[in-house]
Amino acid sequence: MVFFSEKFWRKLIMRKSYRVKKESEFQRVFETHNSVANRKFIIYTMEKPGQKHFRVGISVGKKIGNAVHRNWVKRRIRQTLLEVKPQLKADCDFLVIARPAADQMSMVETKKHLMHALKLAQLLDEKQSEE
């Protein structure tokens, strides 16, 4: 049996400190009215100067399917965010809302459409993405 170190698992999961979880925090981001959208995702952003790292909330509506399918979509979004984590700006909270069109996307398509939405929202740090 192979056991992995805690350091290994930290790279594969998004810690709680990187998440927007409370309804009041979601509402605060919604109330800023800073949003961008493409056919698959809507992203709401809120600047938080002095914050050490970004925080993200992920929402997938019931139109997408049952709980198992919604969690599958959330895992794909979370994995994409983990892959681009070094490029994301630190001083903001943002919400990713999956539209019903995000239902049957592959991982490659999810990454492509989410990266497009993140660029529209200006959440990618230009200095990090050049390196």
GROMACS .gro file of C-alpha atoms in nm:
model
  131
    1MET     CA    1   0.000   0.000   0.000
    2VAL     CA    2   0.137   0.341  -0.097
    3PHE     CA    3   0.092   0.635   0.137
    4PHE     CA    4   0.141   0.990   0.022
    5SER     CA    5   0.277   1.268   0.236
    6GLU     CA    6   0.068   1.560   0.354
    7LYS     CA    7   0.276   1.786   0.130
    8PHE     CA    8   0.166   1.582  -0.173
    9TRP     CA    9  -0.205   1.614  -0.086
   10ARG     CA   10  -0.181   1.990  -0.028
   11LYS     CA   11  -0.096   2.036  -0.395
   12LEU     CA   12  -0.405   1.842  -0.504
   13ILE     CA   13  -0.672   2.011  -0.294
   14MET     CA   14  -0.790   2.365  -0.249
   15ARG     CA   15  -0.765   2.452   0.118
   16LYS     CA   16  -1.053   2.608   0.310
   17SER     CA   17  -0.864   2.937   0.334
   18TYR     CA   18  -0.894   2.963  -0.047
   19ARG     CA   19  -1.273   2.923  -0.045
   20VAL     CA   20  -1.567   3.160  -0.010
   21LYS     CA   21  -1.812   2.946   0.188
   22LYS     CA   22  -2.058   3.158   0.389
   23GLU     CA   23  -2.373   3.294   0.230
   24SER     CA   24  -2.291   3.643   0.364
   25GLU     CA   25  -1.953   3.631   0.184
   26PHE     CA   26  -2.124   3.521  -0.139
   27GLN     CA   27  -2.372   3.809  -0.106
   28ARG     CA   28  -2.094   4.062  -0.047
   29VAL     CA   29  -1.926   3.958  -0.373
   30PHE     CA   30  -2.260   3.963  -0.563
   31GLU     CA   31  -2.339   4.313  -0.436
   32THR     CA   32  -2.026   4.459  -0.596
   33HIS     CA   33  -2.190   4.403  -0.939
   34ASN     CA   34  -1.851   4.339  -1.102
   35SER     CA   35  -1.920   4.050  -1.334
   36VAL     CA   36  -1.813   3.905  -1.667
   37ALA     CA   37  -1.957   3.611  -1.853
   38ASN     CA   38  -1.911   3.380  -2.146
   39ARG     CA   39  -2.140   3.101  -2.267
   40LYS     CA   40  -2.031   2.858  -1.995
   41PHE     CA   41  -1.943   3.062  -1.683
   42ILE     CA   42  -2.024   3.384  -1.498
   43ILE     CA   43  -1.753   3.532  -1.275
   44TYR     CA   44  -1.824   3.792  -1.005
   45THR     CA   45  -1.521   3.967  -0.855
   46MET     CA   46  -1.453   4.181  -0.549
   47GLU     CA   47  -1.120   4.353  -0.482
   48LYS     CA   48  -0.972   4.298  -0.135
   49PRO     CA   49  -0.643   4.491  -0.109
   50GLY     CA   50  -0.390   4.339   0.129
   51GLN     CA   51  -0.529   3.987   0.110
   52LYS     CA   52  -0.258   3.717   0.103
   53HIS     CA   53  -0.425   3.495  -0.158
   54PHE     CA   54  -0.739   3.476  -0.367
   55ARG     CA   55  -1.058   3.315  -0.241
   56VAL     CA   56  -1.310   3.150  -0.471
   57GLY     CA   57  -1.670   3.034  -0.441
   58ILE     CA   58  -1.812   2.785  -0.689
   59SER     CA   59  -2.183   2.758  -0.763
   60VAL     CA   60  -2.350   2.504  -0.989
   61GLY     CA   61  -2.728   2.533  -1.022
   62LYS     CA   62  -2.985   2.254  -1.017
   63LYS     CA   63  -3.052   2.295  -1.389
   64ILE     CA   64  -2.722   2.116  -1.450
   65GLY     CA   65  -2.838   1.789  -1.297
   66ASN     CA   66  -2.848   1.586  -0.978
   67ALA     CA   67  -2.603   1.633  -0.690
   68VAL     CA   68  -2.355   1.379  -0.826
   69HIS     CA   69  -2.336   1.557  -1.160
   70ARG     CA   70  -2.311   1.905  -1.001
   71ASN     CA   71  -2.023   1.788  -0.780
   72TRP     CA   72  -1.851   1.644  -1.088
   73VAL     CA   73  -1.872   1.988  -1.256
   74LYS     CA   74  -1.741   2.159  -0.939
   75ARG     CA   75  -1.443   1.921  -0.923
   76ARG     CA   76  -1.350   2.009  -1.282
   77ILE     CA   77  -1.370   2.381  -1.206
   78ARG     CA   78  -1.166   2.338  -0.887
   79GLN     CA   79  -0.901   2.134  -1.070
   80THR     CA   80  -0.868   2.401  -1.339
   81LEU     CA   81  -0.826   2.669  -1.072
   82LEU     CA   82  -0.557   2.460  -0.900
   83GLU     CA   83  -0.366   2.432  -1.227
   84VAL     CA   84  -0.365   2.810  -1.279
   85LYS     CA   85  -0.333   2.899  -0.909
   86PRO     CA   86   0.010   3.070  -0.943
   87GLN     CA   87  -0.129   3.297  -1.215
   88LEU     CA   88  -0.436   3.417  -1.022
   89LYS     CA   89  -0.434   3.759  -0.857
   90ALA     CA   90  -0.411   3.743  -0.479
   91ASP     CA   91  -0.604   4.053  -0.377
   92CYS     CA   92  -0.958   3.947  -0.464
   93ASP     CA   93  -1.250   3.720  -0.391
   94PHE     CA   94  -1.439   3.579  -0.686
   95LEU     CA   95  -1.731   3.352  -0.761
   96VAL     CA   96  -1.751   3.108  -1.051
   97ILE     CA   97  -2.106   3.023  -1.153
   98ALA     CA   98  -2.152   2.743  -1.402
   99ARG     CA   99  -2.424   2.797  -1.660
  100PRO     CA  100  -2.635   2.503  -1.786
  101ALA     CA  101  -2.421   2.503  -2.102
  102ALA     CA  102  -2.127   2.385  -1.885
  103ASP     CA  103  -2.306   2.054  -1.838
  104GLN     CA  104  -2.126   1.808  -2.069
  105MET     CA  105  -1.783   1.967  -2.111
  106SER     CA  106  -1.461   1.767  -2.104
  107MET     CA  107  -1.174   1.875  -1.878
  108VAL     CA  108  -0.998   2.042  -2.173
  109GLU     CA  109  -1.311   2.238  -2.265
  110THR     CA  110  -1.369   2.336  -1.902
  111LYS     CA  111  -1.016   2.472  -1.876
  112LYS     CA  112  -1.044   2.659  -2.208
  113HIS     CA  113  -1.375   2.830  -2.123
  114LEU     CA  114  -1.283   2.904  -1.761
  115MET     CA  115  -0.947   3.055  -1.865
  116HIS     CA  116  -1.134   3.275  -2.115
  117ALA     CA  117  -1.370   3.396  -1.840
  118LEU     CA  118  -1.080   3.457  -1.598
  119LYS     CA  119  -0.902   3.668  -1.862
  120LEU     CA  120  -1.219   3.869  -1.921
  121ALA     CA  121  -1.243   3.929  -1.545
  122GLN     CA  122  -0.875   4.034  -1.540
  123LEU     CA  123  -0.801   3.783  -1.265
  124LEU     CA  124  -0.486   3.643  -1.422
  125ASP     CA  125  -0.167   3.813  -1.307
  126GLU     CA  126   0.020   3.916  -1.624
  127LYS     CA  127   0.363   3.893  -1.457
  128GLN     CA  128   0.308   3.531  -1.352
  129SER     CA  129   0.163   3.415  -1.683
  130GLU     CA  130   0.464   3.547  -1.881
  131GLU     CA  131   0.712   3.335  -1.682
   0.00000   0.00000   0.00000
